[in-house]
Coordinates of C-alpha atoms and ligand atoms in Angstrom, one line a residue:
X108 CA -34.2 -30.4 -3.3
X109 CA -31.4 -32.3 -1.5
X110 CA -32.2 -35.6 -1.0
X111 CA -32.4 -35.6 2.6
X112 CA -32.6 -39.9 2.8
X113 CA -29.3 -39.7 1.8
X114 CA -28.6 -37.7 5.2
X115 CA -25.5 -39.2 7.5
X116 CA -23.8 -38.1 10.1
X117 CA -21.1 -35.8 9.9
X118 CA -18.2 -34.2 12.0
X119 CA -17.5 -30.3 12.8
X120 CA -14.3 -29.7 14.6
X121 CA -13.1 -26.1 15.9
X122 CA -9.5 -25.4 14.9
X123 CA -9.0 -22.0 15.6
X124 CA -11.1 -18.9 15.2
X125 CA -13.7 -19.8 18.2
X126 CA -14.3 -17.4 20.9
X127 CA -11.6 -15.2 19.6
X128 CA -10.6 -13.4 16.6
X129 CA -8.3 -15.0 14.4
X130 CA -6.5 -18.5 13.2
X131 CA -9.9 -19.4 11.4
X132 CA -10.2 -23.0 11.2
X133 CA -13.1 -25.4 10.5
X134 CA -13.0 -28.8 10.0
X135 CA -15.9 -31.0 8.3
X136 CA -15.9 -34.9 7.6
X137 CA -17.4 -37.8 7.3
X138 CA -15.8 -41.3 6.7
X139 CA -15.3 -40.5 2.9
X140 CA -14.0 -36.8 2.6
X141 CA -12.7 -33.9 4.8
X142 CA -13.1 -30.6 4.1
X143 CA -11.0 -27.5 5.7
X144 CA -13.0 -24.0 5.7
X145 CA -10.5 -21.4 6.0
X146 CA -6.8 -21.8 7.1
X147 CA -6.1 -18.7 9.1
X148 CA -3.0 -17.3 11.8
X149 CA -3.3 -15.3 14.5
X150 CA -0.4 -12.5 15.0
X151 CA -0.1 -11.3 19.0
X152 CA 2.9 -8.9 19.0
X153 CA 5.5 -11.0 17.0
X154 CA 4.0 -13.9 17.6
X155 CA 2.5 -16.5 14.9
X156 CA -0.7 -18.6 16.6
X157 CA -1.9 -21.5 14.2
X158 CA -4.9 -23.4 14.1
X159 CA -4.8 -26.7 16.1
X160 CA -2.8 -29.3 14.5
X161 CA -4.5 -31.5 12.1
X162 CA -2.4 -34.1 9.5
X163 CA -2.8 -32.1 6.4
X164 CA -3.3 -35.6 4.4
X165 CA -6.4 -35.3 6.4
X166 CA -7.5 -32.9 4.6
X167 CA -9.0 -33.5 1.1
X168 CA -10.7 -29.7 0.2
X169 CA -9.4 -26.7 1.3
X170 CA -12.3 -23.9 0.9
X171 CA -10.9 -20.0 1.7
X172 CA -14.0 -17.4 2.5
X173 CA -11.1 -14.3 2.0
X174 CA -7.6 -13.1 1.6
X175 CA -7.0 -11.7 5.2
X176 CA -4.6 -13.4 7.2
X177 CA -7.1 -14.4 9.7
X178 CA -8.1 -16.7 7.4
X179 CA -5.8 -17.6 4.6
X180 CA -2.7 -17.5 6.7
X181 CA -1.8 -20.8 7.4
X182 CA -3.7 -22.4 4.2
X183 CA 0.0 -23.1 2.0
X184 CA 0.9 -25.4 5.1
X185 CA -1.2 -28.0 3.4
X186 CA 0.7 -27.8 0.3
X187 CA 4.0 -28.8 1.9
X188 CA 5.1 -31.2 -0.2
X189 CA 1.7 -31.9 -1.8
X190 CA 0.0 -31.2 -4.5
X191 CA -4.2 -30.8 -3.5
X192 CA -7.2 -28.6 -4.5
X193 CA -8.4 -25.8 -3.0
X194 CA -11.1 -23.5 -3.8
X195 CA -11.5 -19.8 -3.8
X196 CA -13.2 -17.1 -5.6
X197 CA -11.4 -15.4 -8.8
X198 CA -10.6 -12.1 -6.9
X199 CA -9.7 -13.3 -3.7
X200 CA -7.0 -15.7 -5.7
X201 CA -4.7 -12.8 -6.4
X202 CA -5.2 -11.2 -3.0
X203 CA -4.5 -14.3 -1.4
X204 CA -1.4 -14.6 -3.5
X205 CA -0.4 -11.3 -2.4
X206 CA -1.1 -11.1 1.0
X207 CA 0.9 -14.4 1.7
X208 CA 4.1 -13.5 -0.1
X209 CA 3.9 -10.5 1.9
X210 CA 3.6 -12.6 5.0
X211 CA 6.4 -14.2 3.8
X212 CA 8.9 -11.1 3.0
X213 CA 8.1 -9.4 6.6
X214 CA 8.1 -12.7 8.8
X215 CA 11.8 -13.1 7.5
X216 CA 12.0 -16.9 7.4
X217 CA 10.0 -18.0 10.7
X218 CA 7.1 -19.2 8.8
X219 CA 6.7 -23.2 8.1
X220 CA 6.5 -22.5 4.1
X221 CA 7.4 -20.6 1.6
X222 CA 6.9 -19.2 -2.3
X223 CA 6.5 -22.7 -3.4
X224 CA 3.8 -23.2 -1.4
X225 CA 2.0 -20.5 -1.9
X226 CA 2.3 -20.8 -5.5
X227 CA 0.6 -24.4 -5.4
X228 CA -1.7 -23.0 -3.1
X229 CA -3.1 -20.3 -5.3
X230 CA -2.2 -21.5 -8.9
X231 CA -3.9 -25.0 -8.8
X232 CA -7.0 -23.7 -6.7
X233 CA -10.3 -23.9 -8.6
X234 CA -11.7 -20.1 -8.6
X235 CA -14.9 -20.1 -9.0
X236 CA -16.8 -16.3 -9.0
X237 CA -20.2 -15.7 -6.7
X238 CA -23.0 -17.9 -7.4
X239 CA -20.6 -20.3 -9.6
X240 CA -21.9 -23.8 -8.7
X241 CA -18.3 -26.3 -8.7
X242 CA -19.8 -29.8 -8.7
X243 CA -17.2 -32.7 -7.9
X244 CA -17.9 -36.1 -6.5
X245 CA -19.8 -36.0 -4.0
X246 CA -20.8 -32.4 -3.2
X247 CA -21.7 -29.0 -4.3
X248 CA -19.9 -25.7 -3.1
X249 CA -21.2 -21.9 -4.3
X250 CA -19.6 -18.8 -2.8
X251 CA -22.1 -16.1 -1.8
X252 CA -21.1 -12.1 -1.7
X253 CA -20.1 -11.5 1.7
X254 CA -20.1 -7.8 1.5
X255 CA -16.7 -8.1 4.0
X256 CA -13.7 -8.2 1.6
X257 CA -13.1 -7.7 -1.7
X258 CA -13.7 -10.8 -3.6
X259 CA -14.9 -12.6 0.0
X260 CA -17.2 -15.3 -0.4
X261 CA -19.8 -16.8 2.4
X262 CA -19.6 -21.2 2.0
X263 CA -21.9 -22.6 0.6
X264 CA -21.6 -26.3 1.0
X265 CA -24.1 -29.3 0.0
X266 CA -22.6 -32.2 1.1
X267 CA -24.4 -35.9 1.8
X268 CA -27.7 -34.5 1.8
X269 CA -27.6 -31.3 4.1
X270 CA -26.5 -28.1 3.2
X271 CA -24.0 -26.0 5.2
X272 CA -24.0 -21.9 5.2
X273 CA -20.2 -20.5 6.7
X274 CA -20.9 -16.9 6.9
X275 CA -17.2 -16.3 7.3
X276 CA -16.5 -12.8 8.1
X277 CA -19.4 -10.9 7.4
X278 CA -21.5 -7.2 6.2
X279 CA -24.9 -7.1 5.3
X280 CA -24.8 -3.1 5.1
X281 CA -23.6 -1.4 1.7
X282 CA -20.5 0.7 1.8
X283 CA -18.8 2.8 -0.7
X284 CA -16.4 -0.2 -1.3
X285 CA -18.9 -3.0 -1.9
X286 CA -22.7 -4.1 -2.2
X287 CA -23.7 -6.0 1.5
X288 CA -23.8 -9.8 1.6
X289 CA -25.9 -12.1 -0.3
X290 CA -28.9 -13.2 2.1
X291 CA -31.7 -15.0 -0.1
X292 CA -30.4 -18.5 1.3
X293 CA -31.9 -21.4 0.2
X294 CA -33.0 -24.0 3.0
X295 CA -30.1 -24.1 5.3
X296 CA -29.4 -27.2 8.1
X297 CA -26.0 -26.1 9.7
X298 CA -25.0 -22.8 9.8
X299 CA -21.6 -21.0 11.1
X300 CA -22.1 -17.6 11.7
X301 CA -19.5 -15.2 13.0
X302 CA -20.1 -12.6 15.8
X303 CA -16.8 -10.0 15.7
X304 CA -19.6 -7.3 16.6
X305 CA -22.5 -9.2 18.8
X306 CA -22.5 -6.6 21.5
X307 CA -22.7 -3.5 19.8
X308 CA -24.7 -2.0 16.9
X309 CA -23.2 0.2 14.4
X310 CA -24.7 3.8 14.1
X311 CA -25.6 4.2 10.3
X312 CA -22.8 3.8 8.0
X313 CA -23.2 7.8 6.1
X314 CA -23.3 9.7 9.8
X315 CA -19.4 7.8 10.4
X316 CA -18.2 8.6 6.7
X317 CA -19.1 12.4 7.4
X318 CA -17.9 12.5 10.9
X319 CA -14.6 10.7 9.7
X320 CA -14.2 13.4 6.9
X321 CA -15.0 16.3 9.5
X322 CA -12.2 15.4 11.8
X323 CA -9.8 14.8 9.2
X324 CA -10.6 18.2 7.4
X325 CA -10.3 19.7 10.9
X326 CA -6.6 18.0 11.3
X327 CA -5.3 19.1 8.2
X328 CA -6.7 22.4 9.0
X329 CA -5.1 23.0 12.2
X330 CA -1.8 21.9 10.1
X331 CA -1.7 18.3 11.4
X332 CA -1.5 14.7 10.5
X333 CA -3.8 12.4 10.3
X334 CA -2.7 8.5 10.0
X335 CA -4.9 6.0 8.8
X336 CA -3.8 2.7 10.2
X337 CA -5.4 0.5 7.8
X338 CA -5.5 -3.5 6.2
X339 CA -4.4 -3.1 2.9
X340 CA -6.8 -5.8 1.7
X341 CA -10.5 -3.9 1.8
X342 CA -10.2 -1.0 4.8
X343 CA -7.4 1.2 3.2
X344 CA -9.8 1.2 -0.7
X345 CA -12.8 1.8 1.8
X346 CA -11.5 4.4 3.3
X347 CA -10.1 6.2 -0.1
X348 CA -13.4 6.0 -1.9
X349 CA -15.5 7.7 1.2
X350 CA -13.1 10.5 1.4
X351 CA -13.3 10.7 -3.0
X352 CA -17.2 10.6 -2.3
X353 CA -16.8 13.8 -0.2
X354 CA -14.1 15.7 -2.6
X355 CA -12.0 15.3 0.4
X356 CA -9.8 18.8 -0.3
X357 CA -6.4 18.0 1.0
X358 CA -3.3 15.4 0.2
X359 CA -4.2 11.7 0.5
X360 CA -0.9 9.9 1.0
X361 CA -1.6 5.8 0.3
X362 CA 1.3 3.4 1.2
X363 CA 1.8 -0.4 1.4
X364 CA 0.7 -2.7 -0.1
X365 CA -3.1 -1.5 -1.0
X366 CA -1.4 0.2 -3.8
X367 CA -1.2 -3.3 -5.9
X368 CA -4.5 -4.2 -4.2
X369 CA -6.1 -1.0 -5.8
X370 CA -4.8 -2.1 -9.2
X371 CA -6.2 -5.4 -9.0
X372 CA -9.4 -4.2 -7.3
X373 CA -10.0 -1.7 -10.6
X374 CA -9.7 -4.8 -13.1
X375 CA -12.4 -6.4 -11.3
X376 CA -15.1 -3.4 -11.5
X377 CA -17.8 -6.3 -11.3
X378 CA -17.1 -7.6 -7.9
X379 CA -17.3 -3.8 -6.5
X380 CA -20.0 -1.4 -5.3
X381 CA -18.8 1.9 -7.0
X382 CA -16.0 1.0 -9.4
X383 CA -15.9 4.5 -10.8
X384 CA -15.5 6.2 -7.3
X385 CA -12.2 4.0 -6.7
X386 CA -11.0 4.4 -9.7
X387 CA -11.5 8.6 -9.2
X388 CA -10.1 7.7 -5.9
X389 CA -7.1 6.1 -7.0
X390 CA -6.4 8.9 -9.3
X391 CA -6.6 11.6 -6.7
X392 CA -4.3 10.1 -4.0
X393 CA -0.4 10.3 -3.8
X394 CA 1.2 6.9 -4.4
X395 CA 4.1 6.3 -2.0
X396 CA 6.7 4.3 -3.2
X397 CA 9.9 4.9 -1.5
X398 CA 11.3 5.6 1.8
X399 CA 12.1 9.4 0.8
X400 CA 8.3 10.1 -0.2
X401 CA 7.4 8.5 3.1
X402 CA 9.8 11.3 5.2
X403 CA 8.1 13.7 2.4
X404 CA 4.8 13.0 3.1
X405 CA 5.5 13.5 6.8
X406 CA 6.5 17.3 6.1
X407 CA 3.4 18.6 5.2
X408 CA 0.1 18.4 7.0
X409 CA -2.4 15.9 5.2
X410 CA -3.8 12.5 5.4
X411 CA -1.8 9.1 5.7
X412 CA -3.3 5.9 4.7
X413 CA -1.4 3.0 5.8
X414 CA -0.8 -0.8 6.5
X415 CA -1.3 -2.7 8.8
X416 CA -4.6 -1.8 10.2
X417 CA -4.2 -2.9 14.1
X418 CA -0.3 -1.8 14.0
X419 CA 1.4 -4.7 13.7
X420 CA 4.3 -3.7 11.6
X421 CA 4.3 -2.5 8.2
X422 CA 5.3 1.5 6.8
X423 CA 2.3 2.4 9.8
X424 CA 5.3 1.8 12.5
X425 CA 7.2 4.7 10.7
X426 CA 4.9 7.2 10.8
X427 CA 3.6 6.6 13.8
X428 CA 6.8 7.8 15.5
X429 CA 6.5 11.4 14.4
X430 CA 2.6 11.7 14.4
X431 CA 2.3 10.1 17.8
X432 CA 5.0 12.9 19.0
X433 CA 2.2 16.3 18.0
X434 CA -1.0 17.0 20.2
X435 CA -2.0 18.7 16.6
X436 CA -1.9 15.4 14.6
X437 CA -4.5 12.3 15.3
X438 CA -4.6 8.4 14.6
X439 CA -7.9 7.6 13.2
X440 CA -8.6 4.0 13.4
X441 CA -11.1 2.4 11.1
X442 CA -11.7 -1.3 12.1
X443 CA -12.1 -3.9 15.1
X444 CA -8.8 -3.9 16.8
X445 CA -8.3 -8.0 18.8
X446 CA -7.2 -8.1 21.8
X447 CA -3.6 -8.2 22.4
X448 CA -2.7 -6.2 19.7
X449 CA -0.5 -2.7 19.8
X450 CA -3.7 -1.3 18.1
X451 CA -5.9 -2.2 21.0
X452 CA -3.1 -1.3 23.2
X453 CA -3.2 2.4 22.1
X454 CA -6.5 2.6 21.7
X455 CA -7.3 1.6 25.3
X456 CA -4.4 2.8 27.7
X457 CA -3.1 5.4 24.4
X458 CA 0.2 3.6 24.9
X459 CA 2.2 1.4 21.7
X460 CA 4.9 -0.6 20.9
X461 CA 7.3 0.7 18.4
X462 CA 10.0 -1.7 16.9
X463 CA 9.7 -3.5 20.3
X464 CA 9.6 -0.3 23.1
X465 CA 6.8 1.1 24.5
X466 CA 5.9 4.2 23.6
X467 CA 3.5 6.7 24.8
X468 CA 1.4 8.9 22.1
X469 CA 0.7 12.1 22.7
X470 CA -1.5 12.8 19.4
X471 CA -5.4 12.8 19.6
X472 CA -6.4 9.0 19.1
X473 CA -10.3 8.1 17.9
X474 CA -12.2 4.7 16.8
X475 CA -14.1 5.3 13.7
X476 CA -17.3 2.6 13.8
X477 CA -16.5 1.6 10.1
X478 CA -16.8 -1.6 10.6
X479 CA -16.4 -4.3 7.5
X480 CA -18.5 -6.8 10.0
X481 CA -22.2 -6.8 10.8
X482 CA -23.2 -5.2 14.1
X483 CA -25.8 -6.6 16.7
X484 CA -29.2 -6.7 15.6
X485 CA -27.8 -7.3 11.8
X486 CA -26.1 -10.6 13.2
X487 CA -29.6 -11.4 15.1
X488 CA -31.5 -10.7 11.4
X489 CA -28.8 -12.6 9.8
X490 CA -29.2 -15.8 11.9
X491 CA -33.1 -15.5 12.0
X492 CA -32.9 -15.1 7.8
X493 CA -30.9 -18.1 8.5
X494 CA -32.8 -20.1 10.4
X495 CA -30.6 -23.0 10.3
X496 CA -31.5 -26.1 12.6
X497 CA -28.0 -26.4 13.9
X498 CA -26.5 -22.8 14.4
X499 CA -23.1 -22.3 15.2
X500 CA -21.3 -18.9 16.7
X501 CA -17.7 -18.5 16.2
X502 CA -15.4 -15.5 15.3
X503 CA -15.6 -13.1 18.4
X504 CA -14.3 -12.8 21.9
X505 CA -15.6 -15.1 24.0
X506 CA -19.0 -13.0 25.8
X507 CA -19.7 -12.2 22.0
X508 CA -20.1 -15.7 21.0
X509 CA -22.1 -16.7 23.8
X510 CA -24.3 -13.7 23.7
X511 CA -25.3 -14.5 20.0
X512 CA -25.7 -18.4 20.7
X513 CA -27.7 -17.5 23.8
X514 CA -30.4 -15.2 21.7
X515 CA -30.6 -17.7 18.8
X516 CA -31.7 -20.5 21.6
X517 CA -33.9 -18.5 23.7
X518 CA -35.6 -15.6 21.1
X519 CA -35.3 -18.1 17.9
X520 CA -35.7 -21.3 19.8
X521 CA -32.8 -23.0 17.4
X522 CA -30.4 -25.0 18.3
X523 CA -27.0 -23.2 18.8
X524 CA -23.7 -23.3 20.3
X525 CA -20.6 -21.2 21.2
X526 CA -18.1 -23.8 20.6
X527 CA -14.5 -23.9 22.3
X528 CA -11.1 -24.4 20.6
X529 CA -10.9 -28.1 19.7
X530 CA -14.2 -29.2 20.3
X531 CA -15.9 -31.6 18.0
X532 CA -19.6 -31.8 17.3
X533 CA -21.4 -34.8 15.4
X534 CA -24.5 -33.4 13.6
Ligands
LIG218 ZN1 -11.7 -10.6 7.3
LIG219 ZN1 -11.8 -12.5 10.2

């Protein structure tokens, strides 16, 4: 039991990540430490959004739920020039690791740190795996399975006598990828829950895999190609294992950097759903390495699976040229596109930008519901499971965050809030 007469006040700050997707930022403190959950950008066209400023000597602990940018982005600015701990789980270490100095290599120098950075970052954070209690003065952090990412860890946090629950980005559903989230919480007094999907349910997770197989079967048959614009972290291993589960018969092209991430995925079998289907997956795709098996790949009909997931640079930007030119070819996009990116863009007015011009796409364009986030009523169950007596919402567009504070107030009678970007609560 925590010791609940030890209880004092403590701060919540919004940094970023609040009524919008992206630049994840939490602050937590009380007179004696400060914690940061998640450290995340936000990339709108070529742009770089940060979390609002805060003094990184302010910051004692830096706790990162998962290795998309979203999240981890901006965590090596609090190793500029010093040296601090942070803590992550022991697969999303290496991802994070790799999905920063790839950050790095395509931001060409307009980033505020660099390979230092990341290295002290990542090689002096305590990695802890799920359920691993790490005990330091004062307070008690576990990572719970968040069924989101790969190695993606919801907070866990005991801290002067409450105990914090921060969902971070969240699936409670089962995919051919990973087992859903951890929900047997213990007794929970503050809870931050996201809410990327509050106004829509998804339809059940087997009918999407077999209509996404369909429609590519159907490309390839009528001689197209079918892209895959997908994160290379998670979504692009996802969507490799559902098309092994279904002895999808025609060539798999898989570029960027999921490669490395599939290698690193398959010496982790323990922190996956269906180790054996990746690794069968792995072994049946064509690795692209170069820029000649790229122009290659593009002769033939078949299936392209490619960074980065909403189109924001990345090999995807090459083939998108040539199968955005064919009414016989098709971009199949598997996850939550934000606002303001060229993803959205196309998927909404079928118009992109490409290496800065706007181009129009002439190829069949569809949204495939495989969503690595909880949908509607799973975010209501998930809060009700909860049942925390301080609830906040964060992590959506704006109607999304007050739509799930609004039912956890009036149906569950808690006490919620939709915070906004730099607001500070005292709980
Ligand atoms: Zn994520
Ligand atoms: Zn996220």
């Amino acid at each position: 039991m925590l010791d609940k007469k030890r209880i004092k006040k403590m701060l919540i700050k919004f940094l970023g990540g609040v009524r919008e997707v992206g630049r994840s930022a939490i602050y937590l403190a009380d007179e004696g430490k400060c914690f940061l959950l998640d450290a995340g950008v936000m990339l709108s066209g070529r742009e770089v959004k940060y979390p609002m400023h805060i003094p990184p000597r302010e910051v004692d602990e830096i706790i990162i739920t998962h290795a998309h940018l979203d999240h981890v982005g901006a965590a090596p600015i609090f190793f500029i020039g010093l040296g601090r701990r942070s803590f992550l789980t022991t697969l999303t270490a290496p991802l994070a690791k790799l999905i920063l100095l790839d950050f790095i290599r395509v931001s060409k120098g307009a980033l505020p740190f660099e390979i230092l950075e990341v290295d002290k970052f990542v090689e002096k954070s305590e990695k802890l795996n799920y359920h691993q209690e790490a005990s330091k003065n004062g307070f008690k952090l576990t990572f719970l399975p968040a069924g989101h990412a790969p190695g993606g860890g919801q907070v866990m946090l005991e801290f002067k006598g409450r105990r914090i629950l921060y969902t971070g980005d969240i699936n409670t559903v089962e995919t051919t990828l990973l087992k859903g989230a951890f929900t047997d919480y213990p007794p929970i007094d503050i809870a931050i829950v996201e809410s990327t999907y509050a106004n829509k349910n998804h339809p059940v997770r087997e009918d999407i895999e077999k209509e996404f197989v369909e429609k590519l079967e159907e490309v390839v048959e009528r001689k197209g190609i079918a892209l895959v614009p997908a994160f290379g972290i998670g979504r692009s291993q996802e969507v490799i294992t559902i098309l092994a589960k279904y002895s999808f018969p025609y060539e798999v092209y898989y570029d960027g950097m999921a490669r490395t991430v599939t290698q690193i995925l398959l010496d982790f079998p323990e922190w996956l759903s269906n180790p054996s289907l990746l690794e069968k997956a792995a072994g049946e795709v064509i690795w692209i390495n170069t820029q000649r098996q790229r122009e290659s790949a593009l002769k033939n009909p078949g299936v392209i699976v490619t960074p980065a997931g909403m189109l924001q640079g990345g090999p995807v930007n090459f083939y998108l040229k040539k199968v955005g030119d064919s009414k016989k070819n098709l971009i199949a996009f598997v996850s939550y596109q934000v606002d303001g990116t060229p993803g959205r863009l196309l998927l909404e007015k079928g118009v992109t930008t490409v290496d800065g011009k706007l181009v129009r796409v002439k190829s069949e364009i569809k949204h495939f519901e495989l969503s690595s986030h909880s949908g509607k009523s799973q975010l209501e169950a998930l809060i009700k499971k909860i049942n925390a007596d301080t609830t906040f919402i964060v992590h959506g567009e704006s109607e999304n965050c007050e739509r799930l504070a609004e039912y956890a107030r009036r149906v569950l009678g808690l006490k919620a809030f939709a915070p906004k970007l730099g607001e500070s609560y005292t709980v």
